[in-house]
PDB file of N, CA and C in Angstrom:
ATOM      1  N   UNK W   1      57.668  16.749 -45.175  1.00  0.00           N
ATOM      2  CA  UNK W   1      57.446  17.220 -43.558  1.00  0.00           C
ATOM      3  C   UNK W   1      58.465  16.420 -43.051  1.00  0.00           C
ATOM      4  N   UNK W   2      59.106  17.019 -41.946  1.00  0.00           N
ATOM      5  CA  UNK W   2      60.083  16.520 -41.165  1.00  0.00           C
ATOM      6  C   UNK W   2      59.843  15.428 -40.252  1.00  0.00           C
ATOM      7  N   UNK W   3      60.661  14.294 -39.978  1.00  0.00           N
ATOM      8  CA  UNK W   3      60.195  13.000 -39.191  1.00  0.00           C
ATOM      9  C   UNK W   3      60.004  13.554 -37.877  1.00  0.00           C
ATOM     10  N   UNK W   4      60.484  14.413 -37.280  1.00  0.00           N
ATOM     11  CA  UNK W   4      60.317  14.772 -35.870  1.00  0.00           C
ATOM     12  C   UNK W   4      58.655  15.403 -35.826  1.00  0.00           C
ATOM     13  N   UNK W   5      58.389  16.316 -36.703  1.00  0.00           N
ATOM     14  CA  UNK W   5      57.035  16.914 -36.803  1.00  0.00           C
ATOM     15  C   UNK W   5      55.991  15.661 -36.890  1.00  0.00           C
ATOM     16  N   UNK W   6      56.309  14.827 -37.759  1.00  0.00           N
ATOM     17  CA  UNK W   6      55.391  13.632 -37.794  1.00  0.00           C
ATOM     18  C   UNK W   6      55.176  12.914 -36.695  1.00  0.00           C
ATOM     19  N   UNK W   7      56.434  12.530 -35.643  1.00  0.00           N
ATOM     20  CA  UNK W   7      56.187  12.186 -34.472  1.00  0.00           C
ATOM     21  C   UNK W   7      55.355  12.878 -33.669  1.00  0.00           C
ATOM     22  N   UNK W   8      55.578  14.341 -33.383  1.00  0.00           N
ATOM     23  CA  UNK W   8      54.992  14.983 -32.402  1.00  0.00           C
ATOM     24  C   UNK W   8      53.357  14.817 -32.750  1.00  0.00           C
ATOM     25  N   UNK W   9      53.107  15.088 -34.156  1.00  0.00           N
ATOM     26  CA  UNK W   9      51.643  14.891 -34.551  1.00  0.00           C
ATOM     27  C   UNK W   9      50.929  13.759 -34.192  1.00  0.00           C
ATOM     28  N   UNK W  10      51.544  12.675 -34.248  1.00  0.00           N
ATOM     29  CA  UNK W  10      51.093  11.215 -34.108  1.00  0.00           C
ATOM     30  C   UNK W  10      50.920  11.392 -32.452  1.00  0.00           C
ATOM     31  N   UNK W  11      51.934  11.648 -31.742  1.00  0.00           N
ATOM     32  CA  UNK W  11      51.678  11.527 -30.320  1.00  0.00           C
ATOM     33  C   UNK W  11      50.665  12.734 -29.702  1.00  0.00           C
ATOM     34  N   UNK W  12      50.626  13.539 -30.356  1.00  0.00           N
ATOM     35  CA  UNK W  12      49.598  14.673 -30.030  1.00  0.00           C
ATOM     36  C   UNK W  12      48.103  14.014 -30.192  1.00  0.00           C
ATOM     37  N   UNK W  13      47.820  13.590 -31.275  1.00  0.00           N
ATOM     38  CA  UNK W  13      46.850  13.004 -31.535  1.00  0.00           C
ATOM     39  C   UNK W  13      46.280  11.971 -30.665  1.00  0.00           C
ATOM     40  N   UNK W  14      47.309  10.916 -30.395  1.00  0.00           N
ATOM     41  CA  UNK W  14      47.146   9.860 -29.492  1.00  0.00           C
ATOM     42  C   UNK W  14      46.826  10.347 -28.079  1.00  0.00           C
ATOM     43  N   UNK W  15      47.358  11.399 -27.722  1.00  0.00           N
ATOM     44  CA  UNK W  15      47.394  11.967 -26.206  1.00  0.00           C
ATOM     45  C   UNK W  15      45.927  12.237 -25.890  1.00  0.00           C
ATOM     46  N   UNK W  16      45.174  12.560 -26.939  1.00  0.00           N
ATOM     47  CA  UNK W  16      43.725  12.653 -26.823  1.00  0.00           C
ATOM     48  C   UNK W  16      43.070  11.810 -26.181  1.00  0.00           C
ATOM     49  N   UNK W  17      43.370  10.676 -26.349  1.00  0.00           N
ATOM     50  CA  UNK W  17      42.490   9.369 -25.992  1.00  0.00           C
ATOM     51  C   UNK W  17      42.612   9.393 -24.586  1.00  0.00           C
ATOM     52  N   UNK W  18      43.341   9.948 -23.833  1.00  0.00           N
ATOM     53  CA  UNK W  18      43.227  10.032 -22.440  1.00  0.00           C
ATOM     54  C   UNK W  18      41.847  10.747 -21.688  1.00  0.00           C
ATOM     55  N   UNK W  19      41.233  11.511 -22.523  1.00  0.00           N
ATOM     56  CA  UNK W  19      40.162  12.334 -22.335  1.00  0.00           C
ATOM     57  C   UNK W  19      38.923  11.704 -22.676  1.00  0.00           C
ATOM     58  N   UNK W  20      39.107  10.488 -23.334  1.00  0.00           N
ATOM     59  CA  UNK W  20      37.935   9.618 -23.704  1.00  0.00           C
ATOM     60  C   UNK W  20      37.400   8.630 -22.510  1.00  0.00           C
ATOM     61  N   UNK W  21      36.483   8.250 -22.219  1.00  0.00           N
ATOM     62  CA  UNK W  21      35.987   7.192 -21.290  1.00  0.00           C
ATOM     63  C   UNK W  21      36.199   5.752 -21.812  1.00  0.00           C
ATOM     64  N   UNK W  22      37.395   5.452 -21.780  1.00  0.00           N
ATOM     65  CA  UNK W  22      37.663   4.096 -22.173  1.00  0.00           C
ATOM     66  C   UNK W  22      38.129   3.293 -21.211  1.00  0.00           C
ATOM     67  N   UNK W  23      37.969   1.904 -21.309  1.00  0.00           N
ATOM     68  CA  UNK W  23      38.410   1.085 -20.236  1.00  0.00           C
ATOM     69  C   UNK W  23      39.933   1.207 -20.291  1.00  0.00           C
ATOM     70  N   UNK W  24      40.420   0.623 -19.007  1.00  0.00           N
ATOM     71  CA  UNK W  24      41.883   0.522 -18.893  1.00  0.00           C
ATOM     72  C   UNK W  24      42.772  -0.176 -19.789  1.00  0.00           C
ATOM     73  N   UNK W  25      42.151  -1.330 -20.281  1.00  0.00           N
ATOM     74  CA  UNK W  25      42.858  -2.266 -21.229  1.00  0.00           C
ATOM     75  C   UNK W  25      43.020  -1.388 -22.539  1.00  0.00           C
ATOM     76  N   UNK W  26      41.992  -0.750 -22.862  1.00  0.00           N
ATOM     77  CA  UNK W  26      41.985   0.063 -24.183  1.00  0.00           C
ATOM     78  C   UNK W  26      43.311   1.185 -24.040  1.00  0.00           C
ATOM     79  N   UNK W  27      43.213   1.706 -22.890  1.00  0.00           N
ATOM     80  CA  UNK W  27      44.153   2.990 -22.616  1.00  0.00           C
ATOM     81  C   UNK W  27      45.641   2.220 -22.796  1.00  0.00           C
ATOM     82  N   UNK W  28      45.800   1.074 -22.228  1.00  0.00           N
ATOM     83  CA  UNK W  28      47.012   0.140 -22.175  1.00  0.00           C
ATOM     84  C   UNK W  28      47.412  -0.158 -23.652  1.00  0.00           C
ATOM     85  N   UNK W  29      46.508  -0.408 -24.498  1.00  0.00           N
ATOM     86  CA  UNK W  29      46.667  -0.733 -25.962  1.00  0.00           C
ATOM     87  C   UNK W  29      47.233   0.557 -26.804  1.00  0.00           C
ATOM     88  N   UNK W  30      46.481   1.551 -26.507  1.00  0.00           N
ATOM     89  CA  UNK W  30      46.744   2.587 -27.039  1.00  0.00           C
ATOM     90  C   UNK W  30      48.181   3.251 -26.570  1.00  0.00           C
ATOM     91  N   UNK W  31      48.425   3.252 -25.390  1.00  0.00           N
ATOM     92  CA  UNK W  31      50.050   3.530 -24.906  1.00  0.00           C
ATOM     93  C   UNK W  31      51.007   2.593 -25.556  1.00  0.00           C
ATOM     94  N   UNK W  32      50.768   1.239 -25.815  1.00  0.00           N
ATOM     95  CA  UNK W  32      51.480   0.388 -26.409  1.00  0.00           C
ATOM     96  C   UNK W  32      51.925   0.794 -27.750  1.00  0.00           C
ATOM     97  N   UNK W  33      50.969   1.194 -28.528  1.00  0.00           N
ATOM     98  CA  UNK W  33      50.968   1.587 -29.910  1.00  0.00           C
ATOM     99  C   UNK W  33      51.772   2.803 -30.006  1.00  0.00           C
ATOM    100  N   UNK W  34      51.452   3.827 -28.978  1.00  0.00           N
ATOM    101  CA  UNK W  34      52.122   5.062 -29.248  1.00  0.00           C
ATOM    102  C   UNK W  34      53.630   4.855 -28.786  1.00  0.00           C
ATOM    103  N   UNK W  35      53.904   3.904 -27.872  1.00  0.00           N
ATOM    104  CA  UNK W  35      55.409   3.960 -27.532  1.00  0.00           C
ATOM    105  C   UNK W  35      56.015   3.255 -28.642  1.00  0.00           C
ATOM    106  N   UNK W  36      55.611   1.980 -29.229  1.00  0.00           N
ATOM    107  CA  UNK W  36      55.930   1.505 -30.330  1.00  0.00           C
ATOM    108  C   UNK W  36      56.377   2.348 -31.551  1.00  0.00           C
ATOM    109  N   UNK W  37      55.318   3.337 -32.038  1.00  0.00           N
ATOM    110  CA  UNK W  37      55.340   4.395 -32.983  1.00  0.00           C
ATOM    111  C   UNK W  37      56.349   5.165 -32.936  1.00  0.00           C
ATOM    112  N   UNK W  38      56.730   5.619 -31.542  1.00  0.00           N
ATOM    113  CA  UNK W  38      57.512   6.675 -31.127  1.00  0.00           C
ATOM    114  C   UNK W  38      59.038   5.769 -31.172  1.00  0.00           C
ATOM    115  N   UNK W  39      59.140   4.727 -30.680  1.00  0.00           N
ATOM    116  CA  UNK W  39      60.246   3.918 -30.771  1.00  0.00           C
ATOM    117  C   UNK W  39      60.841   3.847 -32.230  1.00  0.00           C
ATOM    118  N   UNK W  40      59.883   3.329 -33.022  1.00  0.00           N
ATOM    119  CA  UNK W  40      60.113   3.046 -34.603  1.00  0.00           C
ATOM    120  C   UNK W  40      60.304   4.209 -35.407  1.00  0.00           C
ATOM    121  N   UNK W  41      59.489   5.391 -35.246  1.00  0.00           N
ATOM    122  CA  UNK W  41      59.934   6.586 -36.037  1.00  0.00           C
ATOM    123  C   UNK W  41      61.229   7.124 -35.499  1.00  0.00           C
ATOM    124  N   UNK W  42      61.715   7.050 -34.424  1.00  0.00           N
ATOM    125  CA  UNK W  42      62.911   7.600 -33.957  1.00  0.00           C
ATOM    126  C   UNK W  42      63.972   6.915 -34.385  1.00  0.00           C
ATOM    127  N   UNK W  43      63.881   5.430 -34.511  1.00  0.00           N
ATOM    128  CA  UNK W  43      65.038   4.725 -34.937  1.00  0.00           C
ATOM    129  C   UNK W  43      65.028   4.537 -36.348  1.00  0.00           C
ATOM    130  N   UNK W  44      64.176   4.840 -37.200  1.00  0.00           N
ATOM    131  CA  UNK W  44      64.117   4.559 -38.636  1.00  0.00           C
ATOM    132  C   UNK W  44      64.949   5.782 -39.250  1.00  0.00           C
ATOM    133  N   UNK W  45      65.101   6.761 -38.507  1.00  0.00           N
ATOM    134  CA  UNK W  45      65.697   7.856 -39.217  1.00  0.00           C
ATOM    135  C   UNK W  45      67.148   7.418 -39.349  1.00  0.00           C
ATOM    136  N   UNK W  46      67.736   6.413 -38.567  1.00  0.00           N
ATOM    137  CA  UNK W  46      69.078   6.256 -38.839  1.00  0.00           C
ATOM    138  C   UNK W  46      69.164   5.144 -40.131  1.00  0.00           C
ATOM    139  N   UNK W  47      68.488   4.944 -40.413  1.00  0.00           N
ATOM    140  CA  UNK W  47      68.596   4.098 -41.686  1.00  0.00           C
ATOM    141  C   UNK W  47      67.660   4.658 -42.870  1.00  0.00           C
ATOM    142  N   UNK W  48      67.328   5.864 -42.775  1.00  0.00           N
ATOM    143  CA  UNK W  48      66.406   6.569 -43.641  1.00  0.00           C
ATOM    144  C   UNK W  48      67.037   7.807 -44.337  1.00  0.00           C
ATOM    145  N   UNK W  49      67.082   7.702 -45.666  1.00  0.00           N
ATOM    146  CA  UNK W  49      67.708   8.771 -46.217  1.00  0.00           C
ATOM    147  C   UNK W  49      68.118   8.491 -47.755  1.00  0.00           C
ATOM    148  N   UNK W  50      68.439   9.548 -48.618  1.00  0.00           N
ATOM    149  CA  UNK W  50      68.811   9.253 -49.869  1.00  0.00           C
ATOM    150  C   UNK W  50      70.051   8.570 -50.123  1.00  0.00           C
ATOM    151  N   UNK W  51      71.204   9.010 -49.388  1.00  0.00           N
ATOM    152  CA  UNK W  51      72.553   8.529 -49.431  1.00  0.00           C
ATOM    153  C   UNK W  51      72.700   7.254 -48.618  1.00  0.00           C
ATOM    154  N   UNK W  52      71.722   6.527 -48.317  1.00  0.00           N
ATOM    155  CA  UNK W  52      71.974   5.078 -47.646  1.00  0.00           C
ATOM    156  C   UNK W  52      72.468   4.266 -48.397  1.00  0.00           C
ATOM    157  N   UNK W  53      72.167   4.245 -49.666  1.00  0.00           N
ATOM    158  CA  UNK W  53      72.850   3.129 -50.930  1.00  0.00           C
ATOM    159  C   UNK W  53      74.121   3.213 -50.777  1.00  0.00           C
ATOM    160  N   UNK W  54      74.741   4.469 -50.453  1.00  0.00           N
ATOM    161  CA  UNK W  54      76.322   4.485 -50.625  1.00  0.00           C
ATOM    162  C   UNK W  54      76.911   3.832 -49.423  1.00  0.00           C
ATOM    163  N   UNK W  55      76.403   3.905 -48.349  1.00  0.00           N
ATOM    164  CA  UNK W  55      77.034   3.855 -47.093  1.00  0.00           C
ATOM    165  C   UNK W  55      76.668   2.455 -46.498  1.00  0.00           C
ATOM    166  N   UNK W  56      75.602   1.730 -46.759  1.00  0.00           N
ATOM    167  CA  UNK W  56      75.332   0.448 -46.184  1.00  0.00           C
ATOM    168  C   UNK W  56      76.413  -0.478 -46.890  1.00  0.00           C
ATOM    169  N   UNK W  57      76.819  -0.531 -47.949  1.00  0.00           N
ATOM    170  CA  UNK W  57      77.976  -1.545 -48.478  1.00  0.00           C
ATOM    171  C   UNK W  57      79.131  -1.371 -47.594  1.00  0.00           C
ATOM    172  N   UNK W  58      79.508  -0.155 -47.369  1.00  0.00           N
ATOM    173  CA  UNK W  58      80.669   0.195 -46.695  1.00  0.00           C
ATOM    174  C   UNK W  58      80.695  -0.492 -45.232  1.00  0.00           C
ATOM    175  N   UNK W  59      79.489  -0.204 -44.334  1.00  0.00           N
ATOM    176  CA  UNK W  59      79.250  -0.616 -43.307  1.00  0.00           C
ATOM    177  C   UNK W  59      79.341  -2.393 -43.166  1.00  0.00           C
ATOM    178  N   UNK W  60      78.761  -2.609 -44.197  1.00  0.00           N
ATOM    179  CA  UNK W  60      78.645  -4.195 -44.311  1.00  0.00           C
ATOM    180  C   UNK W  60      80.022  -4.793 -44.535  1.00  0.00           C
ATOM    181  N   UNK W  61      80.969  -4.133 -45.202  1.00  0.00           N
ATOM    182  CA  UNK W  61      82.268  -4.704 -45.531  1.00  0.00           C
ATOM    183  C   UNK W  61      83.349  -3.982 -44.991  1.00  0.00           C
ATOM    184  N   UNK W  62      83.352  -3.461 -43.784  1.00  0.00           N
ATOM    185  CA  UNK W  62      84.293  -2.428 -43.277  1.00  0.00           C
ATOM    186  C   UNK W  62      85.591  -3.407 -43.008  1.00  0.00           C
ATOM    187  N   UNK W  63      86.485  -2.876 -43.196  1.00  0.00           N
ATOM    188  CA  UNK W  63      87.852  -3.532 -43.056  1.00  0.00           C
ATOM    189  C   UNK W  63      88.392  -3.259 -41.719  1.00  0.00           C
ATOM    190  N   UNK W  64      89.854  -3.764 -41.205  1.00  0.00           N
ATOM    191  CA  UNK W  64      90.378  -3.340 -40.271  1.00  0.00           C
ATOM    192  C   UNK W  64      90.929  -1.954 -40.191  1.00  0.00           C
ATOM    193  N   UNK W  65      91.160  -1.456 -39.008  1.00  0.00           N
ATOM    194  CA  UNK W  65      91.587   0.007 -38.935  1.00  0.00           C
ATOM    195  C   UNK W  65      93.069  -0.005 -39.688  1.00  0.00           C
ATOM    196  N   UNK W  66      93.851  -1.017 -39.455  1.00  0.00           N
ATOM    197  CA  UNK W  66      95.154  -0.853 -40.218  1.00  0.00           C
ATOM    198  C   UNK W  66      95.052  -1.107 -41.612  1.00  0.00           C
ATOM    199  N   UNK W  67      94.211  -1.727 -42.164  1.00  0.00           N
ATOM    200  CA  UNK W  67      94.099  -1.790 -43.762  1.00  0.00           C
ATOM    201  C   UNK W  67      93.688  -0.365 -44.278  1.00  0.00           C
ATOM    202  N   UNK W  68      92.863   0.285 -43.577  1.00  0.00           N
ATOM    203  CA  UNK W  68      92.240   1.601 -43.820  1.00  0.00           C
ATOM    204  C   UNK W  68      93.463   2.815 -43.715  1.00  0.00           C
ATOM    205  N   UNK W  69      94.146   2.632 -42.981  1.00  0.00           N
ATOM    206  CA  UNK W  69      95.280   3.481 -42.743  1.00  0.00           C
ATOM    207  C   UNK W  69      96.323   3.248 -43.642  1.00  0.00           C
ATOM    208  N   UNK W  70      96.757   2.023 -44.314  1.00  0.00           N
ATOM    209  CA  UNK W  70      97.684   1.772 -44.823  1.00  0.00           C
ATOM    210  C   UNK W  70      97.005   2.196 -46.531  1.00  0.00           C
ATOM    211  N   UNK W  71      95.921   2.709 -46.578  1.00  0.00           N
ATOM    212  CA  UNK W  71      95.522   3.158 -47.840  1.00  0.00           C
ATOM    213  C   UNK W  71      95.080   1.746 -48.585  1.00  0.00           C
ATOM    214  N   UNK W  72      94.862   0.685 -48.222  1.00  0.00           N
ATOM    215  CA  UNK W  72      94.717  -0.558 -48.988  1.00  0.00           C
ATOM    216  C   UNK W  72      93.306  -0.858 -48.979  1.00  0.00           C
ATOM    217  N   UNK W  73      92.421   0.004 -48.703  1.00  0.00           N
ATOM    218  CA  UNK W  73      91.051  -0.080 -48.562  1.00  0.00           C
ATOM    219  C   UNK W  73      90.192  -0.463 -49.858  1.00  0.00           C
ATOM    220  N   UNK W  74      89.209  -1.357 -50.095  1.00  0.00           N
ATOM    221  CA  UNK W  74      88.642  -1.319 -51.400  1.00  0.00           C
ATOM    222  C   UNK W  74      87.729  -0.198 -51.512  1.00  0.00           C
ATOM    223  N   UNK W  75      87.378   0.711 -50.684  1.00  0.00           N
ATOM    224  CA  UNK W  75      86.606   2.014 -50.886  1.00  0.00           C
ATOM    225  C   UNK W  75      87.361   3.089 -50.828  1.00  0.00           C
ATOM    226  N   UNK W  76      88.743   3.062 -51.146  1.00  0.00           N
ATOM    227  CA  UNK W  76      89.408   4.229 -50.930  1.00  0.00           C
ATOM    228  C   UNK W  76      89.252   5.343 -52.044  1.00  0.00           C
ATOM    229  N   UNK W  77      88.837   4.814 -53.183  1.00  0.00           N
ATOM    230  CA  UNK W  77      88.256   5.708 -54.260  1.00  0.00           C
ATOM    231  C   UNK W  77      86.977   6.317 -54.016  1.00  0.00           C
ATOM    232  N   UNK W  78      86.046   5.680 -53.311  1.00  0.00           N
ATOM    233  CA  UNK W  78      84.450   6.137 -53.184  1.00  0.00           C
ATOM    234  C   UNK W  78      84.443   7.216 -52.172  1.00  0.00           C
ATOM    235  N   UNK W  79      85.279   7.027 -50.884  1.00  0.00           N
ATOM    236  CA  UNK W  79      85.031   7.776 -49.787  1.00  0.00           C
ATOM    237  C   UNK W  79      86.362   8.538 -49.422  1.00  0.00           C
ATOM    238  N   UNK W  80      86.371   9.340 -48.597  1.00  0.00           N
ATOM    239  CA  UNK W  80      87.610  10.153 -48.209  1.00  0.00           C
ATOM    240  C   UNK W  80      88.167   9.420 -47.057  1.00  0.00           C
ATOM    241  N   UNK W  81      89.481   9.314 -46.744  1.00  0.00           N
ATOM    242  CA  UNK W  81      90.106   8.759 -45.736  1.00  0.00           C
ATOM    243  C   UNK W  81      89.641   8.860 -44.334  1.00  0.00           C
ATOM    244  N   UNK W  82      89.320  10.055 -43.974  1.00  0.00           N
ATOM    245  CA  UNK W  82      88.831  10.270 -42.766  1.00  0.00           C
ATOM    246  C   UNK W  82      87.235   9.796 -42.498  1.00  0.00           C
ATOM    247  N   UNK W  83      86.487   9.552 -43.299  1.00  0.00           N
ATOM    248  CA  UNK W  83      85.343   8.994 -43.253  1.00  0.00           C
ATOM    249  C   UNK W  83      85.443   7.412 -43.039  1.00  0.00           C
ATOM    250  N   UNK W  84      86.264   6.848 -43.612  1.00  0.00           N
ATOM    251  CA  UNK W  84      86.579   5.463 -43.327  1.00  0.00           C
ATOM    252  C   UNK W  84      87.283   5.200 -42.022  1.00  0.00           C
TER     253      UNK W  84
END
């Protein structure tokens, strides 16, 4: 299932709590949970995927722009020049 669809389903279910006769404190807690889940699920997609194991070492050990342009990068055989 797509991550966006999961986010919409979670928010749709949590939005029905507005129709329940709860105290204001309970509504505030549910709002905080919904806000945190939305934030977490929208930001996790940037570090979520099958190819992340290939790209994280490059981002952690990125060299200067001049080294990459000179073709002396440690990753020159693994990735294309335009990507680096």
